[in-house]
Amino acid sequence: ELAAKATAIHTELEQQLTTQVTMLRKNHVDQLMQLQPKVESLNNQIAKFGEVVDETASSIASTIATHTVSHAILALELYLSSNNLQAKPSNVLKCIDGIKKACKGDELVTAVIESMPASVYTGEVLSLPELQVRFLVMKDEVRKAALAPDSAPPLIGQLIGSLLAGITWSPKGYVRGDGVEESLARAQYLLDRGKLKECLSELNQVQGYSVVLMTDWRQLASDRIAVDQALQVLKTRAILSHKALSA
């Protein structure tokens, strides 16, 4: 009888224990089911926060890169638009290297930089005021050659040309005429107003020995035009990058 009671009690306890374990498991599952939406919501929030962080980091990196490029382009323009004491090759090369690094893989920027004349890297690009000064020297030599008699011996012709250039007045302003003096006057008129390209086009109309005397100045002017065009393209590229960031 005692053994039967003990067995009954043991069986009852096992049943109670099993029931309690089942209830605990059910409660645990219910709690997990209740927490699951919250966990999923937190995961989604964390994922979105990660996306925002990545986008912000990317935006900051792009902004820094864009400002770096703009600064380098403006510095390059400053050096190449100033006198030669400031346009040291080391300064110019530093700016160009900065642009290359910040625009790595940009084919347009690479092509523009490679198109720049060799004088950029040697500090021989003249500013507009320097070209204007040198033009006066070149103009004086061309006038002497233009006024020299064709029939006179070279030395005598040079002396006569120098004498005539010293005692005669050269035309001023945008005058009419097909002669060398008139072309020089129109070229100087355009140059004084910063129209370098038009000035060079005017000088291209000159023929004869005067062309030889103008060769060096024309090359310097062509280099200046090429540099200005390259800088304009680089600045446009920088402006478009800034607009893209603010869009």
JSON list of C-alpha atoms in Angstrom, two decimals, residues 43-227:
[
{"chain": "A", "resi": 43, "resn": "ASN", "atom": "CA", "xyz": [17.45, 45.63, -36.66]},
{"chain": "A", "resi": 44, "resn": "ASN", "atom": "CA", "xyz": [15.77, 47.74, -39.34]},
{"chain": "A", "resi": 45, "resn": "GLN", "atom": "CA", "xyz": [16.61, 50.92, -37.47]},
{"chain": "A", "resi": 46, "resn": "ILE", "atom": "CA", "xyz": [20.23, 49.83, -37.06]},
{"chain": "A", "resi": 47, "resn": "ALA", "atom": "CA", "xyz": [20.43, 48.99, -40.78]},
{"chain": "A", "resi": 48, "resn": "LYS", "atom": "CA", "xyz": [18.96, 52.37, -41.72]},
{"chain": "A", "resi": 49, "resn": "PHE", "atom": "CA", "xyz": [21.33, 54.13, -39.34]},
{"chain": "A", "resi": 50, "resn": "GLY", "atom": "CA", "xyz": [24.21, 52.28, -40.97]},
{"chain": "A", "resi": 51, "resn": "GLU", "atom": "CA", "xyz": [23.04, 53.43, -44.40]},
{"chain": "A", "resi": 52, "resn": "VAL", "atom": "CA", "xyz": [22.83, 57.03, -43.18]},
{"chain": "A", "resi": 53, "resn": "VAL", "atom": "CA", "xyz": [26.33, 56.80, -41.72]},
{"chain": "A", "resi": 54, "resn": "ASP", "atom": "CA", "xyz": [27.69, 55.35, -44.97]},
{"chain": "A", "resi": 55, "resn": "GLU", "atom": "CA", "xyz": [25.95, 58.00, -47.06]},
{"chain": "A", "resi": 56, "resn": "THR", "atom": "CA", "xyz": [27.17, 60.76, -44.75]},
{"chain": "A", "resi": 57, "resn": "ALA", "atom": "CA", "xyz": [30.72, 59.45, -44.83]},
{"chain": "A", "resi": 58, "resn": "SER", "atom": "CA", "xyz": [30.59, 59.19, -48.61]},
{"chain": "A", "resi": 59, "resn": "SER", "atom": "CA", "xyz": [29.14, 62.69, -48.89]},
{"chain": "A", "resi": 60, "resn": "ILE", "atom": "CA", "xyz": [31.81, 64.11, -46.58]},
{"chain": "A", "resi": 61, "resn": "ALA", "atom": "CA", "xyz": [34.54, 62.36, -48.55]},
{"chain": "A", "resi": 62, "resn": "SER", "atom": "CA", "xyz": [33.12, 63.68, -51.83]},
{"chain": "A", "resi": 63, "resn": "THR", "atom": "CA", "xyz": [32.83, 67.19, -50.40]},
{"chain": "A", "resi": 64, "resn": "ILE", "atom": "CA", "xyz": [36.41, 67.15, -49.17]},
{"chain": "A", "resi": 65, "resn": "ALA", "atom": "CA", "xyz": [37.65, 65.82, -52.51]},
{"chain": "A", "resi": 66, "resn": "THR", "atom": "CA", "xyz": [35.67, 68.45, -54.45]},
{"chain": "A", "resi": 67, "resn": "HIS", "atom": "CA", "xyz": [36.94, 71.29, -52.27]},
{"chain": "A", "resi": 68, "resn": "THR", "atom": "CA", "xyz": [40.48, 69.94, -52.58]},
{"chain": "A", "resi": 69, "resn": "VAL", "atom": "CA", "xyz": [40.21, 69.95, -56.37]},
{"chain": "A", "resi": 70, "resn": "SER", "atom": "CA", "xyz": [38.72, 73.46, -56.41]},
{"chain": "A", "resi": 71, "resn": "HIS", "atom": "CA", "xyz": [41.46, 74.78, -54.16]},
{"chain": "A", "resi": 72, "resn": "ALA", "atom": "CA", "xyz": [44.18, 73.22, -56.32]},
{"chain": "A", "resi": 73, "resn": "ILE", "atom": "CA", "xyz": [42.61, 74.60, -59.53]},
{"chain": "A", "resi": 74, "resn": "LEU", "atom": "CA", "xyz": [42.29, 78.11, -58.10]},
{"chain": "A", "resi": 75, "resn": "ALA", "atom": "CA", "xyz": [45.87, 77.98, -56.82]},
{"chain": "A", "resi": 76, "resn": "LEU", "atom": "CA", "xyz": [47.07, 76.82, -60.25]},
{"chain": "A", "resi": 77, "resn": "GLU", "atom": "CA", "xyz": [45.18, 79.66, -61.91]},
{"chain": "A", "resi": 78, "resn": "LEU", "atom": "CA", "xyz": [46.71, 82.14, -59.47]},
{"chain": "A", "resi": 79, "resn": "TYR", "atom": "CA", "xyz": [50.26, 80.94, -60.16]},
{"chain": "A", "resi": 80, "resn": "LEU", "atom": "CA", "xyz": [49.79, 80.85, -63.93]},
{"chain": "A", "resi": 81, "resn": "SER", "atom": "CA", "xyz": [48.12, 84.26, -64.01]},
{"chain": "A", "resi": 82, "resn": "SER", "atom": "CA", "xyz": [50.77, 86.00, -61.93]},
{"chain": "A", "resi": 83, "resn": "ASN", "atom": "CA", "xyz": [54.30, 87.03, -62.78]},
{"chain": "A", "resi": 84, "resn": "ASN", "atom": "CA", "xyz": [57.00, 84.42, -63.22]},
{"chain": "A", "resi": 85, "resn": "LEU", "atom": "CA", "xyz": [58.38, 84.91, -59.71]},
{"chain": "A", "resi": 86, "resn": "GLN", "atom": "CA", "xyz": [55.21, 83.32, -58.37]},
{"chain": "A", "resi": 87, "resn": "ALA", "atom": "CA", "xyz": [54.76, 80.81, -61.19]},
{"chain": "A", "resi": 88, "resn": "LYS", "atom": "CA", "xyz": [57.65, 78.68, -60.01]},
{"chain": "A", "resi": 89, "resn": "PRO", "atom": "CA", "xyz": [57.65, 75.18, -61.54]},
{"chain": "A", "resi": 90, "resn": "SER", "atom": "CA", "xyz": [57.57, 73.65, -58.04]},
{"chain": "A", "resi": 91, "resn": "ASN", "atom": "CA", "xyz": [54.37, 75.52, -57.16]},
{"chain": "A", "resi": 92, "resn": "VAL", "atom": "CA", "xyz": [52.74, 74.65, -60.46]},
{"chain": "A", "resi": 93, "resn": "LEU", "atom": "CA", "xyz": [53.72, 70.98, -60.25]},
{"chain": "A", "resi": 94, "resn": "LYS", "atom": "CA", "xyz": [52.39, 70.78, -56.70]},
{"chain": "A", "resi": 95, "resn": "CYS", "atom": "CA", "xyz": [49.00, 72.07, -57.84]},
{"chain": "A", "resi": 96, "resn": "ILE", "atom": "CA", "xyz": [48.88, 69.76, -60.84]},
{"chain": "A", "resi": 97, "resn": "ASP", "atom": "CA", "xyz": [49.83, 66.73, -58.71]},
{"chain": "A", "resi": 98, "resn": "GLY", "atom": "CA", "xyz": [47.08, 67.67, -56.25]},
{"chain": "A", "resi": 99, "resn": "ILE", "atom": "CA", "xyz": [44.51, 67.84, -59.04]},
{"chain": "A", "resi": 100, "resn": "LYS", "atom": "CA", "xyz": [45.66, 64.50, -60.48]},
{"chain": "A", "resi": 101, "resn": "LYS", "atom": "CA", "xyz": [45.42, 62.73, -57.10]},
{"chain": "A", "resi": 102, "resn": "ALA", "atom": "CA", "xyz": [42.01, 64.19, -56.26]},
{"chain": "A", "resi": 103, "resn": "CYS", "atom": "CA", "xyz": [40.67, 63.39, -59.74]},
{"chain": "A", "resi": 104, "resn": "LYS", "atom": "CA", "xyz": [42.29, 60.00, -60.16]},
{"chain": "A", "resi": 105, "resn": "GLY", "atom": "CA", "xyz": [40.57, 58.10, -62.95]},
{"chain": "A", "resi": 106, "resn": "ASP", "atom": "CA", "xyz": [38.89, 61.22, -64.37]},
{"chain": "A", "resi": 107, "resn": "GLU", "atom": "CA", "xyz": [39.73, 61.01, -68.07]},
{"chain": "A", "resi": 108, "resn": "LEU", "atom": "CA", "xyz": [38.64, 64.59, -68.77]},
{"chain": "A", "resi": 109, "resn": "VAL", "atom": "CA", "xyz": [40.93, 66.08, -66.13]},
{"chain": "A", "resi": 110, "resn": "THR", "atom": "CA", "xyz": [43.81, 63.86, -67.25]},
{"chain": "A", "resi": 111, "resn": "ALA", "atom": "CA", "xyz": [43.36, 64.89, -70.89]},
{"chain": "A", "resi": 112, "resn": "VAL", "atom": "CA", "xyz": [43.18, 68.59, -70.00]},
{"chain": "A", "resi": 113, "resn": "ILE", "atom": "CA", "xyz": [46.34, 68.48, -67.90]},
{"chain": "A", "resi": 114, "resn": "GLU", "atom": "CA", "xyz": [48.21, 66.55, -70.58]},
{"chain": "A", "resi": 115, "resn": "SER", "atom": "CA", "xyz": [47.13, 69.12, -73.18]},
{"chain": "A", "resi": 116, "resn": "MET", "atom": "CA", "xyz": [48.85, 71.96, -71.33]},
{"chain": "A", "resi": 117, "resn": "PRO", "atom": "CA", "xyz": [51.95, 73.35, -73.07]},
{"chain": "A", "resi": 118, "resn": "ALA", "atom": "CA", "xyz": [55.39, 72.35, -71.84]},
{"chain": "A", "resi": 119, "resn": "SER", "atom": "CA", "xyz": [56.04, 75.92, -70.71]},
{"chain": "A", "resi": 120, "resn": "VAL", "atom": "CA", "xyz": [53.65, 75.31, -67.81]},
{"chain": "A", "resi": 121, "resn": "TYR", "atom": "CA", "xyz": [56.13, 72.92, -66.23]},
{"chain": "A", "resi": 122, "resn": "THR", "atom": "CA", "xyz": [59.14, 75.20, -66.77]},
{"chain": "A", "resi": 123, "resn": "GLY", "atom": "CA", "xyz": [57.63, 78.39, -65.37]},
{"chain": "A", "resi": 124, "resn": "GLU", "atom": "CA", "xyz": [57.70, 80.13, -68.75]},
{"chain": "A", "resi": 125, "resn": "VAL", "atom": "CA", "xyz": [53.98, 80.90, -69.09]},
{"chain": "A", "resi": 126, "resn": "LEU", "atom": "CA", "xyz": [53.58, 84.67, -69.21]},
{"chain": "A", "resi": 127, "resn": "SER", "atom": "CA", "xyz": [50.70, 86.60, -67.73]},
{"chain": "A", "resi": 128, "resn": "LEU", "atom": "CA", "xyz": [48.71, 89.04, -69.83]},
{"chain": "A", "resi": 129, "resn": "PRO", "atom": "CA", "xyz": [50.57, 92.12, -68.45]},
{"chain": "A", "resi": 130, "resn": "GLU", "atom": "CA", "xyz": [53.90, 90.46, -69.26]},
{"chain": "A", "resi": 131, "resn": "LEU", "atom": "CA", "xyz": [52.73, 89.69, -72.78]},
{"chain": "A", "resi": 132, "resn": "GLN", "atom": "CA", "xyz": [51.65, 93.30, -73.21]},
{"chain": "A", "resi": 133, "resn": "VAL", "atom": "CA", "xyz": [55.11, 94.52, -72.21]},
{"chain": "A", "resi": 134, "resn": "ARG", "atom": "CA", "xyz": [56.87, 92.09, -74.51]},
{"chain": "A", "resi": 135, "resn": "PHE", "atom": "CA", "xyz": [54.51, 92.99, -77.33]},
{"chain": "A", "resi": 136, "resn": "LEU", "atom": "CA", "xyz": [55.80, 96.56, -77.29]},
{"chain": "A", "resi": 137, "resn": "VAL", "atom": "CA", "xyz": [59.37, 95.31, -77.66]},
{"chain": "A", "resi": 138, "resn": "MET", "atom": "CA", "xyz": [58.40, 92.95, -80.46]},
{"chain": "A", "resi": 139, "resn": "LYS", "atom": "CA", "xyz": [56.31, 95.64, -82.17]},
{"chain": "A", "resi": 140, "resn": "ASP", "atom": "CA", "xyz": [59.28, 98.02, -82.21]},
{"chain": "A", "resi": 141, "resn": "GLU", "atom": "CA", "xyz": [61.50, 95.41, -83.87]},
{"chain": "A", "resi": 142, "resn": "VAL", "atom": "CA", "xyz": [58.84, 94.52, -86.43]},
{"chain": "A", "resi": 143, "resn": "ARG", "atom": "CA", "xyz": [58.34, 98.20, -87.31]},
{"chain": "A", "resi": 144, "resn": "LYS", "atom": "CA", "xyz": [62.07, 98.59, -87.91]},
{"chain": "A", "resi": 145, "resn": "ALA", "atom": "CA", "xyz": [62.06, 95.59, -90.24]},
{"chain": "A", "resi": 146, "resn": "ALA", "atom": "CA", "xyz": [58.88, 96.76, -92.02]},
{"chain": "A", "resi": 147, "resn": "LEU", "atom": "CA", "xyz": [60.27, 100.26, -92.60]},
{"chain": "A", "resi": 148, "resn": "ALA", "atom": "CA", "xyz": [63.63, 99.04, -93.93]},
{"chain": "A", "resi": 149, "resn": "PRO", "atom": "CA", "xyz": [63.94, 99.40, -97.74]},
{"chain": "A", "resi": 150, "resn": "ASP", "atom": "CA", "xyz": [63.82, 96.05, -99.50]},
{"chain": "A", "resi": 151, "resn": "SER", "atom": "CA", "xyz": [66.49, 97.12, -102.00]},
{"chain": "A", "resi": 152, "resn": "ALA", "atom": "CA", "xyz": [69.02, 98.23, -99.40]},
{"chain": "A", "resi": 153, "resn": "PRO", "atom": "CA", "xyz": [71.78, 95.91, -98.09]},
{"chain": "A", "resi": 154, "resn": "PRO", "atom": "CA", "xyz": [70.80, 94.20, -94.80]},
{"chain": "A", "resi": 155, "resn": "LEU", "atom": "CA", "xyz": [72.95, 96.36, -92.52]},
{"chain": "A", "resi": 156, "resn": "ILE", "atom": "CA", "xyz": [71.99, 99.61, -94.24]},
{"chain": "A", "resi": 157, "resn": "GLY", "atom": "CA", "xyz": [68.36, 98.52, -94.29]},
{"chain": "A", "resi": 158, "resn": "GLN", "atom": "CA", "xyz": [68.42, 97.91, -90.54]},
{"chain": "A", "resi": 159, "resn": "LEU", "atom": "CA", "xyz": [69.90, 101.34, -89.91]},
{"chain": "A", "resi": 160, "resn": "ILE", "atom": "CA", "xyz": [67.33, 103.05, -92.12]},
{"chain": "A", "resi": 161, "resn": "GLY", "atom": "CA", "xyz": [64.49, 101.05, -90.55]},
{"chain": "A", "resi": 162, "resn": "SER", "atom": "CA", "xyz": [65.65, 101.95, -87.03]},
{"chain": "A", "resi": 163, "resn": "LEU", "atom": "CA", "xyz": [65.93, 105.62, -87.98]},
{"chain": "A", "resi": 164, "resn": "LEU", "atom": "CA", "xyz": [62.48, 105.74, -89.57]},
{"chain": "A", "resi": 165, "resn": "ALA", "atom": "CA", "xyz": [60.91, 103.89, -86.65]},
{"chain": "A", "resi": 166, "resn": "GLY", "atom": "CA", "xyz": [62.38, 106.44, -84.29]},
{"chain": "A", "resi": 167, "resn": "ILE", "atom": "CA", "xyz": [61.15, 109.52, -86.11]},
{"chain": "A", "resi": 168, "resn": "THR", "atom": "CA", "xyz": [57.73, 108.36, -87.32]},
{"chain": "A", "resi": 169, "resn": "TRP", "atom": "CA", "xyz": [54.55, 107.77, -85.39]},
{"chain": "A", "resi": 170, "resn": "SER", "atom": "CA", "xyz": [52.97, 104.35, -85.46]},
{"chain": "A", "resi": 171, "resn": "PRO", "atom": "CA", "xyz": [49.19, 104.10, -85.96]},
{"chain": "A", "resi": 172, "resn": "LYS", "atom": "CA", "xyz": [47.06, 103.77, -82.84]},
{"chain": "A", "resi": 173, "resn": "GLY", "atom": "CA", "xyz": [43.73, 102.08, -82.24]},
{"chain": "A", "resi": 174, "resn": "TYR", "atom": "CA", "xyz": [41.67, 99.79, -84.44]},
{"chain": "A", "resi": 175, "resn": "VAL", "atom": "CA", "xyz": [42.69, 101.42, -87.71]},
{"chain": "A", "resi": 176, "resn": "ARG", "atom": "CA", "xyz": [42.02, 100.32, -91.27]},
{"chain": "A", "resi": 177, "resn": "GLY", "atom": "CA", "xyz": [44.68, 99.13, -93.66]},
{"chain": "A", "resi": 178, "resn": "ASP", "atom": "CA", "xyz": [46.51, 96.02, -94.81]},
{"chain": "A", "resi": 179, "resn": "GLY", "atom": "CA", "xyz": [50.03, 97.06, -93.91]},
{"chain": "A", "resi": 180, "resn": "VAL", "atom": "CA", "xyz": [52.21, 95.72, -91.10]},
{"chain": "A", "resi": 181, "resn": "GLU", "atom": "CA", "xyz": [51.84, 98.97, -89.13]},
{"chain": "A", "resi": 182, "resn": "GLU", "atom": "CA", "xyz": [48.05, 98.80, -89.28]},
{"chain": "A", "resi": 183, "resn": "SER", "atom": "CA", "xyz": [48.03, 95.13, -88.28]},
{"chain": "A", "resi": 184, "resn": "LEU", "atom": "CA", "xyz": [50.28, 95.89, -85.31]},
{"chain": "A", "resi": 185, "resn": "ALA", "atom": "CA", "xyz": [48.03, 98.77, -84.27]},
{"chain": "A", "resi": 186, "resn": "ARG", "atom": "CA", "xyz": [44.91, 96.60, -84.37]},
{"chain": "A", "resi": 187, "resn": "ALA", "atom": "CA", "xyz": [46.73, 93.79, -82.54]},
{"chain": "A", "resi": 188, "resn": "GLN", "atom": "CA", "xyz": [47.83, 96.15, -79.76]},
{"chain": "A", "resi": 189, "resn": "TYR", "atom": "CA", "xyz": [44.31, 97.57, -79.51]},
{"chain": "A", "resi": 190, "resn": "LEU", "atom": "CA", "xyz": [42.91, 94.07, -78.96]},
{"chain": "A", "resi": 191, "resn": "LEU", "atom": "CA", "xyz": [45.71, 93.04, -76.61]},
{"chain": "A", "resi": 192, "resn": "ASP", "atom": "CA", "xyz": [45.20, 96.10, -74.40]},
{"chain": "A", "resi": 193, "resn": "ARG", "atom": "CA", "xyz": [41.60, 94.97, -73.95]},
{"chain": "A", "resi": 194, "resn": "GLY", "atom": "CA", "xyz": [42.57, 91.44, -72.98]},
{"chain": "A", "resi": 195, "resn": "LYS", "atom": "CA", "xyz": [41.48, 89.91, -76.28]},
{"chain": "A", "resi": 196, "resn": "LEU", "atom": "CA", "xyz": [44.55, 87.76, -76.71]},
{"chain": "A", "resi": 197, "resn": "LYS", "atom": "CA", "xyz": [43.04, 85.27, -79.13]},
{"chain": "A", "resi": 198, "resn": "GLU", "atom": "CA", "xyz": [41.80, 88.01, -81.44]},
{"chain": "A", "resi": 199, "resn": "CYS", "atom": "CA", "xyz": [45.17, 89.74, -81.19]},
{"chain": "A", "resi": 200, "resn": "LEU", "atom": "CA", "xyz": [46.93, 86.58, -82.31]},
{"chain": "A", "resi": 201, "resn": "SER", "atom": "CA", "xyz": [44.51, 86.17, -85.21]},
{"chain": "A", "resi": 202, "resn": "GLU", "atom": "CA", "xyz": [45.31, 89.71, -86.34]},
{"chain": "A", "resi": 203, "resn": "LEU", "atom": "CA", "xyz": [49.05, 89.02, -86.26]},
{"chain": "A", "resi": 204, "resn": "ASN", "atom": "CA", "xyz": [48.52, 85.91, -88.35]},
{"chain": "A", "resi": 205, "resn": "GLN", "atom": "CA", "xyz": [47.63, 88.22, -91.24]},
{"chain": "A", "resi": 206, "resn": "VAL", "atom": "CA", "xyz": [51.15, 89.66, -91.31]},
{"chain": "A", "resi": 207, "resn": "GLN", "atom": "CA", "xyz": [53.46, 88.30, -94.02]},
{"chain": "A", "resi": 208, "resn": "GLY", "atom": "CA", "xyz": [57.15, 88.47, -94.82]},
{"chain": "A", "resi": 209, "resn": "TYR", "atom": "CA", "xyz": [60.18, 88.72, -92.56]},
{"chain": "A", "resi": 210, "resn": "SER", "atom": "CA", "xyz": [58.06, 90.25, -89.80]},
{"chain": "A", "resi": 211, "resn": "VAL", "atom": "CA", "xyz": [56.62, 86.79, -89.16]},
{"chain": "A", "resi": 212, "resn": "VAL", "atom": "CA", "xyz": [60.07, 85.58, -88.06]},
{"chain": "A", "resi": 213, "resn": "LEU", "atom": "CA", "xyz": [60.41, 88.45, -85.59]},
{"chain": "A", "resi": 214, "resn": "MET", "atom": "CA", "xyz": [57.00, 87.68, -84.10]},
{"chain": "A", "resi": 215, "resn": "THR", "atom": "CA", "xyz": [57.56, 83.92, -83.73]},
{"chain": "A", "resi": 216, "resn": "ASP", "atom": "CA", "xyz": [58.62, 83.91, -80.07]},
{"chain": "A", "resi": 217, "resn": "TRP", "atom": "CA", "xyz": [55.87, 86.26, -78.94]},
{"chain": "A", "resi": 218, "resn": "ARG", "atom": "CA", "xyz": [53.22, 84.39, -80.88]},
{"chain": "A", "resi": 219, "resn": "GLN", "atom": "CA", "xyz": [54.29, 81.12, -79.25]},
{"chain": "A", "resi": 220, "resn": "LEU", "atom": "CA", "xyz": [54.10, 82.71, -75.79]},
{"chain": "A", "resi": 221, "resn": "ALA", "atom": "CA", "xyz": [50.64, 84.05, -76.61]},
{"chain": "A", "resi": 222, "resn": "SER", "atom": "CA", "xyz": [49.50, 80.65, -77.91]},
{"chain": "A", "resi": 223, "resn": "ASP", "atom": "CA", "xyz": [50.70, 79.02, -74.68]},
{"chain": "A", "resi": 224, "resn": "ARG", "atom": "CA", "xyz": [48.79, 81.59, -72.64]},
{"chain": "A", "resi": 225, "resn": "ILE", "atom": "CA", "xyz": [45.61, 80.89, -74.62]},
{"chain": "A", "resi": 226, "resn": "ALA", "atom": "CA", "xyz": [46.03, 77.11, -74.20]},
{"chain": "A", "resi": 227, "resn": "VAL", "atom": "CA", "xyz": [46.54, 77.53, -70.45]}
]
